Coordinates of C-alpha atoms in Angstrom, one line a residue:
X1 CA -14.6 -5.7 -23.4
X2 CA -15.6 -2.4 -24.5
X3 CA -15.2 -3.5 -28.7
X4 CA -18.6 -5.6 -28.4
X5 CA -20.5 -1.9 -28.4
X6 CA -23.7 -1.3 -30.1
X7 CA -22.1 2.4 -31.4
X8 CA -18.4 3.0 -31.1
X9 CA -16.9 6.4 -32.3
X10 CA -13.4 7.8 -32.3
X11 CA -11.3 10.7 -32.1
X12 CA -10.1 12.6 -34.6
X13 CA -6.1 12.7 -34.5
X14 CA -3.8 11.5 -31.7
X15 CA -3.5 13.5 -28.4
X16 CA -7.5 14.5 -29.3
X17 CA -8.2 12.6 -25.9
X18 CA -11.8 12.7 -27.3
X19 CA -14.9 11.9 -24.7
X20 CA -13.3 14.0 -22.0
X21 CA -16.6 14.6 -21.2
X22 CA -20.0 13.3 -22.2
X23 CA -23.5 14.9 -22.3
X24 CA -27.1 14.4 -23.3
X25 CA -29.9 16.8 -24.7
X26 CA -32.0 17.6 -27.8
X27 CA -30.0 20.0 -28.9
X28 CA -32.2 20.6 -32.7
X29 CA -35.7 19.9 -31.0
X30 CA -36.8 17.0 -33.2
X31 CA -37.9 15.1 -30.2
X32 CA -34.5 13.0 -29.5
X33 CA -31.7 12.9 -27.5
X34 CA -28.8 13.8 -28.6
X35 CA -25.3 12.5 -27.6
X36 CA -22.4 15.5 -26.8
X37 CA -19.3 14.2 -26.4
X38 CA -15.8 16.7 -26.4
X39 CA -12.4 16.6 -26.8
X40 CA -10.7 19.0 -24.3
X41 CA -7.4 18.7 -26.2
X42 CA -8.4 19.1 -29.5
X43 CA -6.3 21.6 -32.2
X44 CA -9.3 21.8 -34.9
X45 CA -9.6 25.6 -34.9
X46 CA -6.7 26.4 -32.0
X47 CA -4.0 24.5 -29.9
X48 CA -5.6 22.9 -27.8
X49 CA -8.7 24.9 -28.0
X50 CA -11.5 21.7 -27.7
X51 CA -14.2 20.8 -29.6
X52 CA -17.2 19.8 -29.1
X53 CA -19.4 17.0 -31.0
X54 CA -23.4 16.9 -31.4
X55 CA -24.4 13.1 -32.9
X56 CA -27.9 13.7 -33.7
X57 CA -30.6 11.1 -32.2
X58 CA -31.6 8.5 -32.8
X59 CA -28.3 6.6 -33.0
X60 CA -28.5 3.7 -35.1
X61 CA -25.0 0.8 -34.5
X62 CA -22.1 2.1 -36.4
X63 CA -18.5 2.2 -35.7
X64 CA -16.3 5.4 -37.3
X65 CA -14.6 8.5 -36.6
X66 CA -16.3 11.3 -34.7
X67 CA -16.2 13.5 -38.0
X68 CA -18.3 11.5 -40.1
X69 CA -20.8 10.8 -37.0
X70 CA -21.2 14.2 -35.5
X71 CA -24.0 16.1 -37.3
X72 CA -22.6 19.5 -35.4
X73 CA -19.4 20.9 -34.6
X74 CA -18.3 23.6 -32.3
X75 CA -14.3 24.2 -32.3
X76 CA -13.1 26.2 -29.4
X77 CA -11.2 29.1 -31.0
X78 CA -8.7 30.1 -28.0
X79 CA -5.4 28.2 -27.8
X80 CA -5.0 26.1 -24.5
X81 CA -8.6 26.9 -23.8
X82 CA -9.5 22.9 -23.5
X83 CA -13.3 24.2 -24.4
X84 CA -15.1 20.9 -22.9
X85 CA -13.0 20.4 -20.0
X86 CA -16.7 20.0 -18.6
X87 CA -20.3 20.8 -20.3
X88 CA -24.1 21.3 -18.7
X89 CA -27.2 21.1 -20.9
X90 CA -30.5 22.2 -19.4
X91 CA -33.3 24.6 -20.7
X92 CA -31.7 27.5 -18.9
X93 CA -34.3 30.4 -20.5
X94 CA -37.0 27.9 -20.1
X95 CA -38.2 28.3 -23.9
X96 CA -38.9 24.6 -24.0
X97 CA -35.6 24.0 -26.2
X98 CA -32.2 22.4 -24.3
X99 CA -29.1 24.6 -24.3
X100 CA -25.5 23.9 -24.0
X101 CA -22.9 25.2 -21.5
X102 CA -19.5 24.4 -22.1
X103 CA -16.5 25.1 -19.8
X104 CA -13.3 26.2 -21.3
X105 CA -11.3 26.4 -18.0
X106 CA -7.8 27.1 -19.4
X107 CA -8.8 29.8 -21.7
X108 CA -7.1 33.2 -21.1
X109 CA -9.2 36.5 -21.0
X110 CA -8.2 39.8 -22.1
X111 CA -7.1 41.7 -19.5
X112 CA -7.1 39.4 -16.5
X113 CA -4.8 36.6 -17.8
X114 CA -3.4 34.9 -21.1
X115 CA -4.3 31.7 -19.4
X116 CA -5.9 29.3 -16.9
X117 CA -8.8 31.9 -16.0
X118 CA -10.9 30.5 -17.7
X119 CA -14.3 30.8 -19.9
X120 CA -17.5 29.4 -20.0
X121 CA -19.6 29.3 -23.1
X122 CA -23.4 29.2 -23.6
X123 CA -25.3 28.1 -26.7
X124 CA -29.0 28.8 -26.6
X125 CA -31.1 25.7 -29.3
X126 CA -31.3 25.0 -31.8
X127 CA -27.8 24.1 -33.0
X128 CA -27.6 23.1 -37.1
X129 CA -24.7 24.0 -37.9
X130 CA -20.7 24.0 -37.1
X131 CA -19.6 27.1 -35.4
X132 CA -16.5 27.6 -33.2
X133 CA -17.1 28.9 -29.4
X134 CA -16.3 33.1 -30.3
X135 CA -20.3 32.6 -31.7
X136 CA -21.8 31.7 -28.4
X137 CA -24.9 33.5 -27.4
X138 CA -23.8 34.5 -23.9
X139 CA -19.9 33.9 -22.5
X140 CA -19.4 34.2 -19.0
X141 CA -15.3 35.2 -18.3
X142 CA -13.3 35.2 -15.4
X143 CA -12.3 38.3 -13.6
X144 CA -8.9 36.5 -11.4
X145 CA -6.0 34.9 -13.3
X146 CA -5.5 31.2 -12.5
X147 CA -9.2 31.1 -11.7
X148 CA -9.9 28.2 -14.2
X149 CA -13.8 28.6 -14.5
X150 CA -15.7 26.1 -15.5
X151 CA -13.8 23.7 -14.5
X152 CA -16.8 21.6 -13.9
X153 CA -20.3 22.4 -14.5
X154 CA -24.0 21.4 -13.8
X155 CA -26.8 22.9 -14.4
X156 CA -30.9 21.8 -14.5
X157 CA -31.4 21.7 -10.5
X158 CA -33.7 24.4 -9.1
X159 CA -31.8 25.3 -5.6
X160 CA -33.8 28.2 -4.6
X161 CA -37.2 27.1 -6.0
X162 CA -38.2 29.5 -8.3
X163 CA -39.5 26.2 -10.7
X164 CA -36.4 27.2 -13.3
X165 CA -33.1 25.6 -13.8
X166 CA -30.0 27.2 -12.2
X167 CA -26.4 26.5 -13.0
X168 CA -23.5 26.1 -11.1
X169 CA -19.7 26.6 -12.0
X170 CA -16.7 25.5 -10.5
X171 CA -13.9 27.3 -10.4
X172 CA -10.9 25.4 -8.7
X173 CA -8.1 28.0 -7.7
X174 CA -10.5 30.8 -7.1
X175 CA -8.6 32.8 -4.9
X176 CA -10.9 35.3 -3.6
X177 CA -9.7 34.1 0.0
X178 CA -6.8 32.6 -0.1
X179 CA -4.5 31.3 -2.7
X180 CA -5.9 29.0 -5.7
X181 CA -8.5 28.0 -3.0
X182 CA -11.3 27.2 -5.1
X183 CA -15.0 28.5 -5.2
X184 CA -18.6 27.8 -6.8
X185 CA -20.5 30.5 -8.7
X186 CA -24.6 29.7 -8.8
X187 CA -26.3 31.3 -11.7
X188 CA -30.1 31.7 -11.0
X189 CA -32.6 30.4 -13.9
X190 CA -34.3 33.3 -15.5
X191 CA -36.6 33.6 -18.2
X192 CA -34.7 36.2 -19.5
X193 CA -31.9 35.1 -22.0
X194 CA -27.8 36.0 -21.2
X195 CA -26.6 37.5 -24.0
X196 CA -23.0 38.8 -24.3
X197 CA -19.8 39.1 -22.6
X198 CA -20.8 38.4 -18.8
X199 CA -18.4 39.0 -15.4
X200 CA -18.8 36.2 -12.9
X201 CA -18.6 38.8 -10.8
X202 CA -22.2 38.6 -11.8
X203 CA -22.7 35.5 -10.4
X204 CA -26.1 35.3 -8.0
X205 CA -23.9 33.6 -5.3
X206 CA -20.6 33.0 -4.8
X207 CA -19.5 30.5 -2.7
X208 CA -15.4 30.8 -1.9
X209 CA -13.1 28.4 0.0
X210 CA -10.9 30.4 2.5
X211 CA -8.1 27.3 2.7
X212 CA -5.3 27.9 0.2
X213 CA -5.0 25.1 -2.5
X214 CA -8.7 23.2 -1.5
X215 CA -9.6 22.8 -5.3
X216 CA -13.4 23.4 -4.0
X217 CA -15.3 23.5 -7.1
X218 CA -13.5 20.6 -9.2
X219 CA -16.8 18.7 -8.9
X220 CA -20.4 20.3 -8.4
X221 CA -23.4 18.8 -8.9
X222 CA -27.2 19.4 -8.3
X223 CA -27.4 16.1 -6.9
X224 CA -31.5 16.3 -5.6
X225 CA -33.3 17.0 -2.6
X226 CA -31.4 15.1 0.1
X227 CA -33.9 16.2 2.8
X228 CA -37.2 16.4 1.6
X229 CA -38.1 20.4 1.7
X230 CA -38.5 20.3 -1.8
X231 CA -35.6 21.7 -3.6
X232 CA -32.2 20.7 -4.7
X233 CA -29.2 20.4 -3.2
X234 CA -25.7 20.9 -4.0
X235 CA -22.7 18.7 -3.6
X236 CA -19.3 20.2 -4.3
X237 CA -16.0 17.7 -3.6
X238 CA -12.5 19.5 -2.7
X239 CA -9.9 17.1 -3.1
X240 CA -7.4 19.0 -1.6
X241 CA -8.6 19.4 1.6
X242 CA -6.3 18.8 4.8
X243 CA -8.3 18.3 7.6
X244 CA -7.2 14.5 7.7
X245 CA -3.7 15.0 6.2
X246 CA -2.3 16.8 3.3
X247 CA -5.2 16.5 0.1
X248 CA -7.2 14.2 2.5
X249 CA -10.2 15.9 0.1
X250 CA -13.9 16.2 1.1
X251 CA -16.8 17.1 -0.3
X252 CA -20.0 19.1 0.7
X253 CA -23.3 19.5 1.3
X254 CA -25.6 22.6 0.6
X255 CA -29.1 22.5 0.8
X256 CA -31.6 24.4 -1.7
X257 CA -32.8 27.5 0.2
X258 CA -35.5 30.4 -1.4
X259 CA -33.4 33.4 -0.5
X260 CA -29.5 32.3 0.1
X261 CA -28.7 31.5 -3.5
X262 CA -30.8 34.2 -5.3
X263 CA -29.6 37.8 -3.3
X264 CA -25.9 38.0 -4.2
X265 CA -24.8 37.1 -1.1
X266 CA -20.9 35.9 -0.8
X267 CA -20.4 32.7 1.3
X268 CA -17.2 31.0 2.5
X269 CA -16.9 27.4 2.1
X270 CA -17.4 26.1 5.8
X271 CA -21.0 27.6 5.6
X272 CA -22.3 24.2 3.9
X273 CA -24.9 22.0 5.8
X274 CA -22.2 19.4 5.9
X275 CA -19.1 18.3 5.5
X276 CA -17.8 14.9 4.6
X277 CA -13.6 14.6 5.1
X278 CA -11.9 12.2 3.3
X279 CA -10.1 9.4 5.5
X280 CA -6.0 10.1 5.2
X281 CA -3.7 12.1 3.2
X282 CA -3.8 12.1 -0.2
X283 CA -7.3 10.2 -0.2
X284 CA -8.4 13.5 -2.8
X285 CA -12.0 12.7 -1.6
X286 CA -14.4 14.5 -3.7
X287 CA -12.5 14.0 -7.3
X288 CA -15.7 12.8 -8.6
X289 CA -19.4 13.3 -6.7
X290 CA -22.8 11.6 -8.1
X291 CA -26.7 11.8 -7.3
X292 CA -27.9 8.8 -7.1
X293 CA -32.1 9.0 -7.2
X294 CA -33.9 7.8 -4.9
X295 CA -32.5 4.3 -4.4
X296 CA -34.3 3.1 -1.5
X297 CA -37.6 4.8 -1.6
X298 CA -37.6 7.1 1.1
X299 CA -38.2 10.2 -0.6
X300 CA -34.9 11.5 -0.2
X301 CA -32.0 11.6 -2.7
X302 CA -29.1 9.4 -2.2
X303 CA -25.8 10.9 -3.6
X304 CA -22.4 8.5 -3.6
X305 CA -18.2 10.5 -3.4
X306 CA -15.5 9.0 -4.7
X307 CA -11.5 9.0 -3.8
X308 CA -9.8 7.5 -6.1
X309 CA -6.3 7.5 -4.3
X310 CA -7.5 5.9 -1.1
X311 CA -4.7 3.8 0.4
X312 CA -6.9 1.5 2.4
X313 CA -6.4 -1.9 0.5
X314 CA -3.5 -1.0 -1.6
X315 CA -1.8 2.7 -2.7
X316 CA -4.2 4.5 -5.3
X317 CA -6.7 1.5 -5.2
X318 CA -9.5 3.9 -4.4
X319 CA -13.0 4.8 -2.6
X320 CA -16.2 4.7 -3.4
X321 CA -18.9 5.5 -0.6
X322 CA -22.7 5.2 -0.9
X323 CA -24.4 7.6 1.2
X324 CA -27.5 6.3 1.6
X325 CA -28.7 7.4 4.7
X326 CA -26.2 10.0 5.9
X327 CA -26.4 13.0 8.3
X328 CA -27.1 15.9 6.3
X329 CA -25.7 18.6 8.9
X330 CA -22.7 18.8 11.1
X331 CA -19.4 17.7 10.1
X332 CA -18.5 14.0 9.6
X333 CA -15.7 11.5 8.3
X334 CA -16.8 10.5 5.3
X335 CA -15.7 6.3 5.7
X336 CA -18.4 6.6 9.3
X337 CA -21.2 8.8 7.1
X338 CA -21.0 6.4 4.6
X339 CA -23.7 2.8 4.5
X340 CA -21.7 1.0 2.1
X341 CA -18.1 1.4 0.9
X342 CA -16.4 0.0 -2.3
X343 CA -12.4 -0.2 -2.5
X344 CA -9.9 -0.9 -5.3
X345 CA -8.0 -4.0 -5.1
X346 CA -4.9 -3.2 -7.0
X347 CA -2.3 -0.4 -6.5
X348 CA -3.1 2.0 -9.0
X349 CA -7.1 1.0 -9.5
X350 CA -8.5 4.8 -8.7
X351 CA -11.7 3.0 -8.0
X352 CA -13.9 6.0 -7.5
X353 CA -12.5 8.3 -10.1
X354 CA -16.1 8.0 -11.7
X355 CA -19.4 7.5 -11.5
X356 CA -22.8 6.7 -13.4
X357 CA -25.6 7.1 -11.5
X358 CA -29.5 7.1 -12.1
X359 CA -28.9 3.5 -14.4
X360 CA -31.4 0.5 -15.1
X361 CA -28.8 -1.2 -17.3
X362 CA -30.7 -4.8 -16.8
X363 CA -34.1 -3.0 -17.5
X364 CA -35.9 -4.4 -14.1
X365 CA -37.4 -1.0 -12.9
X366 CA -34.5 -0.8 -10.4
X367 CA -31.9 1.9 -10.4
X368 CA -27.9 0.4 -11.1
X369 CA -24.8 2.3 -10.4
X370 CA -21.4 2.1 -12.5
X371 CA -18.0 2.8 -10.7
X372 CA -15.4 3.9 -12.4
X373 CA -11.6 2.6 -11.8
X374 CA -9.9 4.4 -15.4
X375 CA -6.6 2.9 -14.1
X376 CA -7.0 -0.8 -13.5
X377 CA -4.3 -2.9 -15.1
X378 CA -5.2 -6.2 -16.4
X379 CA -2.1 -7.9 -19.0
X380 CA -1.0 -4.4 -19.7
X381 CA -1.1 -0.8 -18.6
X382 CA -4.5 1.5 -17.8
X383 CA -6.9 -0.2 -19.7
X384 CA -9.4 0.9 -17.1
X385 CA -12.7 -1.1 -15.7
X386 CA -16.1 0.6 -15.1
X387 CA -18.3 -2.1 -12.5
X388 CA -21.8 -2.8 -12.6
X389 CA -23.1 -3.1 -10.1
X390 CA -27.2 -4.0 -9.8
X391 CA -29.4 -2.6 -7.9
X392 CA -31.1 -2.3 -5.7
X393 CA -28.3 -0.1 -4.4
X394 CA -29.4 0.2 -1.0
X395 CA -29.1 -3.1 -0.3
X396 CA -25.5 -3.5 -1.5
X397 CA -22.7 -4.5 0.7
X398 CA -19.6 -3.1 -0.4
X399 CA -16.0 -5.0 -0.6
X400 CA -13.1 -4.8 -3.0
X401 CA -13.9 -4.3 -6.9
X402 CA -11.9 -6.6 -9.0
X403 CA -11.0 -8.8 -6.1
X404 CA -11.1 -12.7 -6.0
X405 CA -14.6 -12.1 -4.4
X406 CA -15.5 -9.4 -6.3
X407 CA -18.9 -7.7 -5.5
X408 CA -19.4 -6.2 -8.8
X409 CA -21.5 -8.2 -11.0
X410 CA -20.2 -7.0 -14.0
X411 CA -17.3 -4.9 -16.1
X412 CA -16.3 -3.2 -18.9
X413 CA -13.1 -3.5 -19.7
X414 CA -10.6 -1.1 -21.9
X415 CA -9.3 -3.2 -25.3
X416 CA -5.9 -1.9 -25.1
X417 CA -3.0 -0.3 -23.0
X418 CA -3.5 3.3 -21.4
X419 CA -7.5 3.0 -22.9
X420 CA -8.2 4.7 -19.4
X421 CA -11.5 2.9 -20.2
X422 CA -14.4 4.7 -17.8
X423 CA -12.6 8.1 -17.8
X424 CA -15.8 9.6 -18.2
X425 CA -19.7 7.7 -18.1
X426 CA -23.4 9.0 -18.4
X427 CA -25.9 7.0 -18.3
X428 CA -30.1 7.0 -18.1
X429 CA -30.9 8.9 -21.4
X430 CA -32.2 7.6 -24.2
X431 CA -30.1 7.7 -27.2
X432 CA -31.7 5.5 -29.6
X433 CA -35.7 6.3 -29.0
X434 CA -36.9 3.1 -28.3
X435 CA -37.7 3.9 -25.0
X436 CA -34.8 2.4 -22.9
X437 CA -32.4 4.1 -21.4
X438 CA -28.8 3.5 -23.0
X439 CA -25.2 4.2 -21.5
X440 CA -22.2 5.9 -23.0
X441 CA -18.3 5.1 -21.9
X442 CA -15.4 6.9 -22.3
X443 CA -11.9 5.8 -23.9
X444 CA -9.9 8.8 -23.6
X445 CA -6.3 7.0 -24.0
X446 CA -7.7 4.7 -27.2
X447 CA -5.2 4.9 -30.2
X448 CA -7.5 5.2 -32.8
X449 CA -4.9 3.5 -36.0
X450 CA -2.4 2.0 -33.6
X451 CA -0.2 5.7 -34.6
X452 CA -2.8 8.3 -33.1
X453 CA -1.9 8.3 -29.4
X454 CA -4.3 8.8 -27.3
X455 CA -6.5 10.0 -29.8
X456 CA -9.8 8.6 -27.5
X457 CA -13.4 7.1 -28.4
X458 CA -16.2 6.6 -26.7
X459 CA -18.7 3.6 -26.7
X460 CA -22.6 3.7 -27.1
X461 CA -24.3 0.2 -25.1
X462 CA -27.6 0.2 -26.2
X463 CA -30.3 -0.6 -23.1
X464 CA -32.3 -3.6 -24.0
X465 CA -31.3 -5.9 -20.4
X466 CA -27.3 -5.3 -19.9

């Protein structure tokens, strides 16, 4: 169970649905990691406007409410905004101090739409002090209504190999082609800070889906170099893809060029390297998309996609697929590209909802992967399971999580009913500084007095050999 972590912190009030999303970065440059976690539906400055918690490292064990632990504060200040519906942290002006990017997908703009085009906020380090997201350094704002920008977000992968970190948005009913169609909007690094109101109009490359309802762009992420040139690639999933029946889902492959991401050029979404489809209807592959490190020693990155309403073993158990060894060009069905598949047992499961890659949780020197299933049911509703499993993952064989011969060798488990334990993971940053990596889990669903529904936590495991 989840209750035997080393650090456990919960939401504020009920409905919070605090660790919505979870980041890492020394955020006051004393040296230490700091823990981000945010609460999309937070109403601390604005209905619904998020907030956004810095717990200063090193974390010591302790068990309490996110107010008293968090040393910083930033309230979103727009109503329905959900500021940290996603976040990024990399040293985006390269000034040797982290930043912070946080999406605020819902969040209206003036003149474009009083909702759901979305914002995404960037806060330069050091941060000392509370401040509400209307103080961000730079903000960059949607020009479409509906756009929701920033509804995920990475950033720290170099794609066009300048040697600084780019960013990458997602905005998931971009409608630049067709309607809510999705699209991805790449930000080049620069030494040069963004300061101000900024137009993704702006963006260095825009990459658009032309097939109407895709949700390209609800996962991105600078997964690695997949094929060895040298720079990063870029995985986006699109879980409403139809090639293999109505939100079938897939996700793609970009790889890091010097000149396509960095001239302003406009793509279309069928320009990727390759294309992995989901394997029926209302699969939704590419909910959730993970680089994996190099797993197996080859010099290439590994990368794993999940679809978490796969119907293989039972309806909604979910997908996981390693892809360890894939094709990186052409297009491909993603249950043949994959070398090892993992599948929910129970209706309901969403096994591959989430992921935590680039683990040692036993401490070995081997990388471990975490799978997240938010929905498994054990006596009760949704308390959710994340499975360990231990590398090394190339070697792994797949079969049914949770099953009476379970592959997983280990779980944790939600305490209580609709915990939706696993919502959200990271994992391979060093929270405590005693030089082992450490894992946080999310609780979104945890009733934090038994009265504040769904008010969330999340729980701090600290790595000394899991």
């Amino acid at each position: 169970m989840v209750d035997v972590a080393d650090f456990m912190s919960f939401g504020e009030v009920g409905t919070d649905q605090m660790a919505s999303h979870i980041e890492s970065a020394d955020m006051n440059g004393d040296g230490h990691q700091d823990l981000i976690v945010s609460a999309q539906h937070s109403s601390r400055s604005a209905a619904n406007g998020g907030a956004i918690y810095i717990i200063n490292g090193p974390i010591m064990p302790s068990v309490g409410g996110i107010e008293s632990q968090a040393s910083v504060i930033i309230s979103g200040t727009i109503d329905q905004g959900m500021a940290g519906v996603s976040m990024g942290t990399t040293d985006f002006d390269d000034d040797g101090m982290d930043d912070l990017i946080i999406g605020a997908s819902r969040a209206g703009v003036d003149g474009v739409s009083t909702e759901e085009a979305g914002q995404v906020h960037i806060f330069y380090g050091d941060l000392t002090d509370d401040i509400g997201t209307e103080d961000a350094d730079a903000t960059i704002y949607a020009t479409l209504g509906a756009q929701r920008l920033g509804e995920d977000i990475h950033s720290g992968g170099d794609i066009d190999g300048d040697g600084l970190p780019d960013l990458v948005l997602g905005s998931s009913r971009l409608g630049t082609h067709a309607y809510r169609a999705g699209g991805v909007l790449v930000f080049t690094g620069s030494t040069e800070r963004l300061s101000g109101s900024i137009s993704a109009d702006d963006c260095d490359t825009e990459i658009s889906s032309t097939q109407s309802q895709m949700a390209f762009g609800s996962a991105v992420q600078f997964i690695g170099d997949t094929n060895g040139d040298g720079l990063d690639d870029l995985l986006v999933g699109a879980p409403g893809t139809n090639e293999n029946g109505s939100n079938a889902g897939a996700a793609m492959l970009y790889l890091g060029d010097t000149t396509l991401y960095s001239t302003g050029l406009s793509r279309i979404h069928t320009s990727a390297n390759a294309t992995y489809h989901g394997e029926s209807g209302q699969n939704k592959a590419g909910t959730a998309i993970v680089g994996l490190n190099d797993v197996d020693d080859d010099g290439y990155t590994e990368f794993a996609i999940g679809a978490p309403y796969n119907d293989s073993v039972a309806t909604n158990a979910g997908a996981a697929y390693l892809m360890i060894d894939p094709d990186r060009t052409g297009v491909h069905e993603l249950v043949d590209a994959a070398d090892t598949v993992f599948y929910g047992t129970r209706s309901g499961d969403r096994v591959g909802e989430s992921f935590a890659g680039n683990n040692d949780l036993d401490n070995d020197g081997i990388l471990d992967l975490i799978i997240g299933a938010p929905r498994v049911d054990l006596d009760t509703t949704s308390h959710g399971a994340g499975y360990v499993l231990y590398g090394p993952i190339a070697d792994l064989v797949g079969g049914e999580l949770g099953g009476d011969d379970a592959p997983e060798d280990a779980a944790f488990i939600g305490t209580s009913t609709h915990d939706y334990v696993s919502h959200t993971m990271l994992g391979g940053h060093d929270w405590t500084g005693d030089g082992v990596a450490d894992l946080a889990i999310s609780a979104p669903g945890y009733d934090r007095t038994g009265t504040s529904s769904n008010s969330g936590a999340v729980y701090l495991f600290f790595g000394r050999g899991l």
